[in-house]
Short mmCIF file of C-alpha atoms and ligand atoms in Angstrom, two decimals:
data_model
loop_
_atom_site.label_atom_id
_atom_site.label_comp_id
_atom_site.label_asym_id
_atom_site.label_seq_id
_atom_site.Cartn_x
_atom_site.Cartn_y
_atom_site.Cartn_z
CA MET A 30 0.14 0.76 0.18
CA ASN A 31 0.79 3.35 -1.21
CA PRO A 32 1.56 5.04 2.87
CA GLU A 33 0.19 8.84 1.60
CA ASP A 34 -2.69 7.73 -0.23
CA THR A 35 -4.33 6.97 3.04
CA GLU A 36 -8.08 8.47 1.80
CA ASN A 37 -8.35 6.36 -0.51
CA SER A 38 -7.01 2.80 1.91
CA PRO A 39 -9.22 0.94 3.70
CA ILE A 40 -6.93 0.82 6.43
CA ALA A 41 -7.30 4.84 7.21
CA ASN A 42 -10.85 4.67 5.56
CA PRO A 43 -12.97 1.33 6.93
CA ALA A 44 -16.03 2.79 6.05
CA MET A 45 -14.84 1.53 2.79
CA GLN A 46 -14.12 -2.04 4.48
CA HIS A 47 -17.92 -2.50 4.66
CA ALA A 48 -19.26 -0.70 1.93
CA ALA A 49 -20.80 1.32 3.87
CA VAL A 50 -20.50 4.83 2.49
CA ALA A 51 -18.25 3.85 -0.73
CA ASP A 52 -20.38 5.50 -3.00
CA PRO A 53 -19.01 9.03 -3.82
CA GLY A 54 -22.82 10.34 -4.56
CA ARG A 55 -24.45 9.18 -1.30
CA ARG A 56 -21.19 11.11 -0.15
CA LYS A 57 -22.50 13.76 -1.36
CA LEU A 58 -26.01 13.97 -0.44
CA LEU A 59 -24.99 13.30 2.98
CA LYS A 60 -23.01 15.25 3.49
CA ARG A 61 -25.49 18.20 1.96
CA ALA A 62 -28.09 16.87 4.69
CA ILE A 63 -25.50 17.12 7.02
CA ASN A 64 -24.76 20.76 6.73
CA THR A 65 -28.73 21.97 6.16
CA GLY A 66 -29.50 24.72 8.03
CA LEU A 67 -30.99 24.74 11.35
CA ILE A 68 -35.04 26.49 11.58
CA ALA A 69 -35.95 27.35 15.13
CA ALA A 70 -38.43 25.64 17.82
CA GLY A 71 -38.00 24.75 21.44
CA ALA A 72 -37.77 21.46 24.04
CA SER A 73 -37.09 21.87 27.21
CA THR A 74 -35.40 19.20 29.48
CA PHE A 75 -35.68 16.53 31.83
CA PRO A 76 -33.32 15.82 34.88
CA GLY A 77 -31.69 12.85 35.67
CA TRP A 78 -30.10 10.37 34.22
CA MET A 79 -31.95 7.39 32.04
CA LEU A 80 -30.58 4.29 30.88
CA PRO A 81 -29.29 3.69 27.23
CA ALA A 82 -31.25 0.46 27.20
CA LEU A 83 -34.96 0.36 25.07
CA ALA A 84 -36.97 0.30 28.08
CA GLN A 85 -40.18 -1.22 27.45
CA GLY A 86 -42.21 0.71 25.08
CA GLU A 87 -38.71 2.19 23.44
CA ILE A 88 -38.23 2.37 20.22
CA GLU A 89 -35.39 3.22 17.39
CA VAL A 90 -36.16 7.07 16.64
CA PRO A 91 -34.62 6.92 12.37
CA PHE A 92 -31.59 9.04 11.35
CA THR A 93 -32.53 10.55 7.95
CA ASP A 94 -29.13 11.35 7.63
CA VAL A 95 -27.48 7.58 7.68
CA PRO A 96 -28.21 5.70 4.66
CA ASP A 97 -29.37 2.52 3.95
CA THR A 98 -25.97 1.88 2.14
CA PHE A 99 -25.02 2.05 5.98
CA ASN A 100 -24.07 -1.21 6.95
CA PRO A 101 -22.06 -1.76 10.42
CA GLN A 102 -20.58 -5.98 10.26
CA PRO A 103 -19.72 -8.34 12.99
CA VAL A 104 -15.11 -8.51 13.53
CA ARG A 105 -14.25 -9.77 10.92
CA PRO A 106 -9.99 -10.49 11.31
CA GLY A 107 -7.95 -8.46 9.99
CA ALA A 108 -10.33 -5.93 9.63
CA THR A 109 -11.37 -2.90 10.46
CA HIS A 110 -14.59 -2.58 13.18
CA PHE A 111 -16.41 -0.19 13.71
CA GLN A 112 -19.74 0.67 16.27
CA ASP A 113 -22.81 0.90 15.00
CA THR A 114 -23.53 4.15 17.49
CA ARG A 115 -27.26 3.64 16.90
CA LYS A 116 -27.18 0.82 19.06
CA ILE A 117 -24.80 2.11 21.82
CA SER A 118 -27.05 0.00 24.21
CA SER A 119 -23.72 0.34 27.88
CA PHE A 120 -22.10 1.95 29.35
CA PHE A 121 -18.90 -1.19 28.60
CA SER A 122 -18.13 -1.23 24.74
CA THR A 123 -18.13 -4.53 25.05
CA ASN A 124 -14.90 -6.46 24.36
CA ASP A 125 -16.31 -8.15 20.80
CA ASP A 126 -17.22 -4.64 19.82
CA PHE A 127 -15.48 -2.22 21.44
CA TYR A 128 -13.74 -1.26 17.20
CA LEU A 129 -10.56 -2.01 15.98
CA VAL A 130 -7.73 -0.64 13.44
CA GLN A 131 -4.63 -2.46 13.49
CA HIS A 132 -2.69 -0.95 10.36
CA TYR A 133 0.26 -4.26 10.11
CA GLY A 134 -2.56 -6.82 11.15
CA GLN A 135 -3.80 -9.02 13.75
CA PRO A 136 -0.33 -10.51 15.13
CA GLU A 137 -0.46 -13.71 17.79
CA VAL A 138 1.73 -13.43 20.18
CA ASP A 139 2.29 -16.61 22.30
CA ASN A 140 0.87 -15.64 26.27
CA ALA A 141 4.03 -18.53 27.40
CA SER A 142 7.47 -16.46 25.54
CA TYR A 143 6.39 -13.54 25.70
CA GLN A 144 8.97 -10.01 26.84
CA LEU A 145 8.64 -6.91 27.14
CA SER A 146 12.55 -5.12 26.93
CA VAL A 147 13.02 -1.95 27.61
CA THR A 148 16.60 -0.60 26.56
CA GLY A 149 17.75 2.59 25.14
CA LEU A 150 19.45 5.24 27.21
CA VAL A 151 18.49 3.82 30.70
CA ASP A 152 21.11 3.24 33.88
CA ARG A 153 19.08 -0.70 34.10
CA PRO A 154 17.48 -2.52 30.99
CA LEU A 155 14.57 -4.62 31.86
CA ASN A 156 13.40 -7.89 30.64
CA PHE A 157 9.35 -8.84 31.83
CA SER A 158 8.08 -12.33 31.13
CA LEU A 159 4.41 -11.96 31.49
CA GLU A 160 3.70 -13.65 35.24
CA GLN A 161 7.06 -10.73 35.29
CA LEU A 162 4.49 -7.65 34.68
CA ARG A 163 1.41 -10.48 36.16
CA SER A 164 3.64 -10.48 39.17
CA ARG A 165 3.48 -6.19 40.31
CA PRO A 166 1.45 -4.11 41.59
CA VAL A 167 -2.11 -3.82 39.30
CA ILE A 168 -4.05 -0.77 38.41
CA GLU A 169 -7.68 -0.66 37.57
CA LYS A 170 -9.35 2.28 35.63
CA ASP A 171 -12.06 2.95 33.22
CA VAL A 172 -10.33 4.58 30.13
CA GLY A 173 -12.40 4.77 26.53
CA PHE A 174 -10.66 6.23 23.00
CA GLU A 175 -11.89 6.90 19.04
CA CYS A 176 -9.51 6.75 16.36
CA GLY A 177 -7.83 10.26 14.83
CA GLY A 178 -9.52 8.86 12.42
CA ASN A 179 -12.92 8.64 14.16
CA GLY A 180 -15.28 11.37 12.07
CA GLY A 181 -18.66 11.57 10.41
CA ARG A 182 -18.16 9.57 7.47
CA LEU A 183 -18.96 6.59 9.98
CA PHE A 184 -21.19 8.38 12.54
CA HIS A 185 -18.35 8.19 15.30
CA GLY A 186 -17.82 4.94 15.02
CA LEU A 187 -15.13 4.02 16.23
CA VAL A 188 -15.21 4.19 19.77
CA GLY A 189 -15.11 1.40 22.70
CA ASN A 190 -14.94 2.09 26.37
CA ALA A 191 -14.18 -0.29 28.71
CA THR A 192 -11.61 -1.77 32.29
CA TRP A 193 -8.39 -1.78 31.01
CA ARG A 194 -6.33 -3.59 34.32
CA GLY A 195 -2.37 -4.22 34.37
CA VAL A 196 0.65 -1.71 36.22
CA SER A 197 1.87 1.21 35.80
CA LEU A 198 4.70 2.66 33.37
CA ARG A 199 5.67 5.29 34.75
CA ASP A 200 6.99 2.97 38.16
CA ILE A 201 8.15 0.79 35.45
CA LEU A 202 10.53 4.14 34.20
CA LEU A 203 11.85 5.14 36.97
CA GLU A 204 13.20 1.73 37.69
CA ALA A 205 15.10 1.00 34.26
CA GLY A 206 15.73 4.59 34.71
CA ILE A 207 15.31 7.11 32.19
CA GLN A 208 19.15 8.87 31.73
CA PRO A 209 18.65 12.35 31.20
CA GLU A 210 20.14 12.76 27.66
CA GLY A 211 16.42 10.33 27.21
CA LYS A 212 13.33 12.25 24.76
CA GLU A 213 11.63 10.26 24.26
CA VAL A 214 10.44 6.88 24.61
CA VAL A 215 9.61 4.25 21.79
CA PHE A 216 6.42 1.55 21.98
CA PHE A 217 6.95 -0.83 19.04
CA GLY A 218 4.57 -3.64 18.74
CA SER A 219 5.25 -7.59 17.33
CA ASP A 220 3.35 -6.23 13.48
CA ILE A 221 5.56 -5.88 11.14
CA GLY A 222 4.69 -4.14 7.48
CA GLU A 223 6.53 -3.86 5.05
CA GLU A 224 6.90 0.16 3.69
CA GLU A 225 8.24 1.60 0.54
CA ILE A 226 10.15 4.05 1.52
CA ARG A 227 12.42 6.60 -1.10
CA GLY A 228 11.72 3.82 -2.94
CA ARG A 229 13.23 0.74 -1.14
CA LYS A 230 10.90 -1.60 0.62
CA VAL A 231 11.65 -1.67 4.04
CA PRO A 232 10.48 -4.52 6.77
CA LYS A 233 8.88 -2.03 9.89
CA ALA A 234 6.95 -2.16 13.28
CA PHE A 235 4.74 -0.66 14.13
CA ALA A 236 5.83 2.22 16.69
CA ARG A 237 4.80 5.11 18.81
CA ALA A 238 6.86 7.28 19.97
CA LEU A 239 6.11 10.23 23.35
CA SER A 240 7.78 12.46 24.74
CA VAL A 241 10.13 11.58 28.78
CA GLU A 242 7.84 13.97 30.07
CA ASP A 243 4.30 12.33 28.74
CA ALA A 244 5.51 8.62 28.80
CA LEU A 245 5.82 9.14 32.84
CA ASN A 246 2.45 10.65 33.46
CA GLU A 247 0.74 8.59 36.46
CA ASN A 248 -2.61 7.29 34.84
CA ASN A 249 -0.10 6.04 31.22
CA MET A 250 -0.66 1.73 32.01
CA LEU A 251 0.19 -1.00 29.60
CA VAL A 252 -2.03 -3.34 30.22
CA PHE A 253 -3.48 -7.32 29.55
CA GLU A 254 -7.20 -7.39 31.12
CA MET A 255 -9.40 -5.28 29.08
CA ASN A 256 -14.29 -5.66 31.05
CA GLY A 257 -12.35 -8.64 33.73
CA GLU A 258 -11.51 -11.13 30.09
CA PRO A 259 -6.86 -11.29 29.73
CA LEU A 260 -6.49 -8.05 26.87
CA PRO A 261 -8.37 -10.28 23.16
CA HIS A 262 -6.18 -10.97 20.97
CA TYR A 263 -7.37 -8.15 18.08
CA HIS A 264 -6.89 -5.51 21.11
CA GLY A 265 -2.90 -6.20 21.66
CA LYS A 266 -3.19 -9.81 23.85
CA PRO A 267 -0.94 -10.36 26.00
CA VAL A 268 0.28 -6.34 27.16
CA ARG A 269 -1.23 -2.88 24.79
CA LEU A 270 0.34 0.48 26.04
CA LEU A 271 -2.85 2.85 27.17
CA VAL A 272 -2.03 6.34 27.34
CA PRO A 273 -5.74 7.32 28.74
CA GLY A 274 -6.63 11.01 27.57
CA TRP A 275 -4.51 10.58 23.71
CA TYR A 276 -7.19 8.97 20.69
CA GLY A 277 -5.94 4.91 19.53
CA VAL A 278 -3.19 5.52 18.40
CA ALA A 279 -1.28 5.85 20.34
CA ASN A 280 -2.26 2.61 22.54
CA VAL A 281 0.60 0.57 21.23
CA LYS A 282 -1.02 -3.01 20.89
CA TRP A 283 1.35 -5.97 21.08
CA LEU A 284 3.65 -4.32 23.47
CA THR A 285 7.78 -5.64 23.11
CA GLN A 286 10.11 -3.10 23.16
CA ILE A 287 9.96 0.18 24.89
CA HIS A 288 12.73 2.23 23.98
CA ILE A 289 14.11 5.28 25.58
CA GLN A 290 16.39 7.30 22.96
CA ASP A 291 18.16 10.98 22.44
CA THR A 292 16.02 12.03 19.59
CA ARG A 293 12.87 11.98 17.69
CA TYR A 294 11.53 9.12 16.62
CA MET A 295 10.28 9.20 13.44
CA GLY A 296 8.10 7.26 11.61
CA ARG A 297 4.75 6.27 9.53
CA PHE A 298 2.47 6.68 12.71
CA MET A 299 4.13 9.37 13.64
CA GLY A 300 5.08 11.33 10.55
CA ARG A 301 3.33 10.64 7.25
CA ASP A 302 0.13 9.14 9.04
CA TYR A 303 -1.56 10.25 11.88
CA VAL A 304 -0.95 13.44 11.48
CA THR A 305 -3.12 16.87 10.29
CA LEU A 306 -2.53 19.91 7.62
CA LYS A 307 -4.36 22.61 9.80
CA ARG A 308 -4.44 26.66 8.65
CA GLU A 309 -3.23 28.65 11.74
CA MET A 310 -2.19 31.78 12.76
CA VAL A 311 1.16 31.49 13.71
CA GLY A 312 3.33 34.03 16.47
CA GLY A 313 0.47 36.45 14.28
CA ARG A 314 0.78 35.39 10.84
CA GLU A 315 -0.96 31.82 9.31
CA ARG A 316 0.51 28.73 8.19
CA TRP A 317 -0.66 25.94 7.83
CA VAL A 318 0.42 23.13 10.64
CA GLU A 319 0.94 19.25 11.10
CA ASN A 320 0.04 18.14 14.17
CA SER A 321 1.08 13.52 15.06
CA VAL A 322 -2.68 13.25 16.22
CA ALA A 323 -2.07 12.96 20.30
CA LYS A 324 -4.75 14.12 23.27
CA MET A 325 -8.31 13.73 22.28
CA ASN A 326 -9.77 16.54 21.00
CA LEU A 327 -13.14 18.54 22.98
CA LYS A 328 -15.60 16.63 21.37
CA SER A 329 -19.25 15.08 20.87
CA THR A 330 -22.30 13.26 19.32
CA ILE A 331 -25.46 13.08 18.59
CA ILE A 332 -25.82 9.06 18.10
CA ARG A 333 -29.44 7.61 19.29
CA VAL A 334 -32.65 8.94 20.17
CA THR A 335 -35.71 6.23 20.89
CA ARG A 336 -38.73 7.25 22.20
CA SER A 337 -41.12 6.71 24.27
CA GLY A 338 -44.83 7.37 23.88
CA THR A 339 -44.99 10.90 23.10
CA ASP A 340 -41.87 10.74 24.61
CA HIS A 341 -38.39 11.40 23.39
CA THR A 342 -35.11 11.38 24.14
CA VAL A 343 -31.49 11.64 22.38
CA MET A 344 -27.59 9.86 23.63
CA GLY A 345 -24.69 11.27 22.77
CA PHE A 346 -21.43 10.70 23.47
CA ILE A 347 -18.26 12.71 25.06
CA PHE A 348 -13.94 11.96 24.43
CA ASN A 349 -11.43 15.15 25.23
CA ASP A 350 -8.35 14.75 27.27
CA GLY A 351 -9.79 14.09 30.75
CA THR A 352 -10.10 18.33 31.65
CA PRO A 353 -12.66 18.30 33.78
CA ILE A 354 -16.64 18.23 31.06
CA ARG A 355 -18.72 21.91 32.18
CA SER A 356 -21.88 21.32 30.44
CA VAL A 357 -23.24 19.60 27.26
CA GLU A 358 -25.91 20.67 25.99
CA VAL A 359 -28.70 20.54 22.88
CA SER A 360 -30.00 22.15 19.82
CA ILE A 361 -33.24 21.15 18.27
CA ASP A 362 -33.45 23.07 14.37
CA GLY A 363 -31.80 25.82 15.76
CA GLY A 364 -33.42 26.34 18.62
CA PRO A 365 -31.91 27.52 22.10
CA TRP A 366 -29.14 25.33 23.97
CA GLN A 367 -30.18 23.17 26.15
CA ALA A 368 -28.30 21.66 29.32
CA ALA A 369 -28.20 18.08 28.46
CA THR A 370 -28.24 15.18 31.80
CA ILE A 371 -24.43 12.97 31.96
CA ASN A 372 -24.81 9.72 32.62
CA PRO A 373 -23.38 9.53 36.65
CA GLN A 374 -20.78 6.32 35.39
CA SER A 375 -18.48 8.73 33.40
CA SER A 376 -15.14 8.97 34.67
CA GLN A 377 -12.41 11.49 33.88
CA PHE A 378 -11.33 9.07 31.26
CA THR A 379 -14.13 6.81 30.59
CA TRP A 380 -16.48 8.77 27.92
CA LYS A 381 -19.56 10.67 29.15
CA LEU A 382 -22.93 9.21 27.62
CA PHE A 383 -24.99 11.87 27.86
CA THR A 384 -29.20 12.02 27.29
CA PHE A 385 -31.18 15.11 26.57
CA ASN A 386 -34.86 14.75 26.75
CA TRP A 387 -36.77 16.29 23.83
CA GLN A 388 -39.83 17.26 24.43
CA GLY A 389 -42.63 18.65 22.43
CA ALA A 390 -41.14 17.14 19.29
CA GLN A 391 -43.29 17.63 16.28
CA PRO A 392 -44.15 14.84 13.77
CA GLY A 393 -41.44 16.16 10.51
CA GLU A 394 -37.70 15.59 9.60
CA HIS A 395 -35.56 17.85 12.44
CA THR A 396 -32.12 18.70 13.00
CA LEU A 397 -30.14 18.25 16.11
CA VAL A 398 -26.99 18.85 17.71
CA SER A 399 -24.94 18.81 20.83
CA ARG A 400 -21.98 20.84 21.79
CA VAL A 401 -19.70 19.94 25.59
CA THR A 402 -17.62 22.94 27.39
CA ASP A 403 -15.32 22.35 29.27
CA GLU A 404 -14.34 23.29 32.39
CA ASN A 405 -12.19 26.01 30.68
CA GLY A 406 -14.71 27.72 29.05
CA LYS A 407 -13.58 26.60 25.83
CA THR A 408 -16.84 24.36 23.85
CA GLN A 409 -17.31 22.78 21.12
CA ALA A 410 -16.90 24.68 18.03
CA ARG A 411 -18.55 24.42 14.90
CA GLN A 412 -17.34 22.42 10.99
CA GLU A 413 -17.34 25.81 9.49
CA ASP A 414 -15.54 27.53 12.68
CA LEU A 415 -13.36 25.20 13.48
CA PRO A 416 -9.47 25.75 11.05
CA GLU A 417 -9.24 25.17 7.91
CA ARG A 418 -8.27 21.37 7.46
CA VAL A 419 -7.11 18.67 5.48
CA SER A 420 -7.59 15.42 5.93
CA PHE A 421 -10.08 13.58 8.48
CA TRP A 422 -7.69 13.16 11.30
CA GLU A 423 -9.32 14.64 14.79
CA GLU A 424 -12.52 15.30 12.85
CA PHE A 425 -14.62 17.51 16.38
CA GLY A 426 -16.81 19.56 15.21
CA GLN A 427 -20.33 20.10 16.69
CA PHE A 428 -22.03 17.37 14.17
CA PRO A 429 -25.84 17.74 12.95
CA ARG A 430 -27.95 14.91 12.56
CA ARG A 431 -31.47 14.54 11.21
CA VAL A 432 -34.36 11.79 12.32
CA MET A 433 -37.73 11.82 11.69
CA ILE A 434 -40.51 11.53 14.24
CA SER A 435 -43.58 9.97 12.40
CA ALA A 436 -46.84 11.37 13.71
N1 MTE B 504 0.23 -2.02 17.38
C1 MTE B 504 -0.23 -2.00 17.39
N2 MTE B 504 -0.99 -0.90 17.39
C2 MTE B 504 -2.27 -0.08 17.14
C3 MTE B 504 -1.89 0.42 16.12
C4 MTE B 504 -1.79 -1.50 14.63
O1 MTE B 504 -2.23 -1.41 13.96
N3 MTE B 504 -0.80 -1.82 15.65
N4 MTE B 504 -3.85 0.70 16.40
C5 MTE B 504 -3.85 2.01 16.26
C6 MTE B 504 -4.47 2.54 16.23
S1 MTE B 504 -4.40 3.61 15.06
C7 MTE B 504 -5.47 2.60 17.13
S2 MTE B 504 -7.26 3.59 16.24
C8 MTE B 504 -5.76 1.64 18.36
C9 MTE B 504 -7.36 0.98 18.47
O2 MTE B 504 -7.20 -0.18 19.21
P1 MTE B 504 -7.67 -0.99 19.21
O3 MTE B 504 -7.87 -1.92 18.52
O4 MTE B 504 -7.99 -1.69 20.65
O5 MTE B 504 -9.65 -0.34 19.36
O6 MTE B 504 -4.66 0.38 17.65
C10 MTE B 504 -3.28 1.40 18.26
N5 MTE B 504 -2.45 0.88 18.76
MO1 MO B 505 -6.54 5.01 14.93
#
């Protein structure tokens, strides 16, 4: 595969793997539907959190912005998997429905012979078997994340939320003793792909790097359990990195080596893919800025609308880097922003599911949109108010949805 050609690759554009939203004519139609202007109406909020599972007599209200070709498939070996966000009905994703992205296939790593090595600019190079890792003090955290390539074309389905168990990365790095010249910590997976770079085909392991400061963050874990089960093969068995608050690409699966070096790590997933290109002001001058996908941007999206009698419930999720959330609001047909309620199960690094009780919904088609504000007062912007951005990486603008309320 040509690594430059990411937008057209089935890996970077999982919709193509399932022939979902693959027809460009449809995609344009969809875009037009999504961009339709908002018209005025009103609604009010409902206090208290409603469980997202369908209650008795509750039915799903159809989205009119989802084309009938959009048809998420169950997990298949080697394939990208995305959730049908209209069906999200529990706070934790099951291990089978938590999304899957991998760029070099899904290597089988044997538990008995597994070794994790810590190498490079350290006082004490280390080696761990799986048993040795498991015998360290275990920590447990609820963490959700999305792929940096998630977006509206997949109705934001490259998402998941789980409970993880593992050990502290910080403790292991402190034990190894990073030398003062160490600048970057590189995490290598055991999956290796052939990359053509400057006309030469070379085998490259999937790898991502963190600055020493980011790597030492005490939230980071090396995990070996997901939702109470040994880490499943497709999610990186037996050990993966977990960097809470960062886009999925940081969470290296099938982790086998941690290397500390004094230069920046360059590689496809730091320097070519998962790189945004945005038009921004830099010290008073307009520049096209490239950034490696890192911490998750503040984002919310509506994923599901249900009806019970004449009552309607709008549900969505929020992701960010862990900064506390002040509010999430919903606007119907361009009307006022009204507060929605965040599921109290949510914690700092999980997704935050929210619900909004939509009263007095009239029959017909409606446009719904959500926006989230964090405790620093930063509010999710409309797509068109964000800096111009080339490629689909980091789609976090407001995402208007269309639904049809039947009479
Ligand atoms: N070794 C390895 N780790 C990897 C990847 C990969 O291709 N190889 N893909 C990354 C990307 S882009 C994402 S979004 C997440 C997805 O994790 P999941 O499949 O468990 O949801 O894994 C990350 N870790
Ligand atoms: Mo990703």
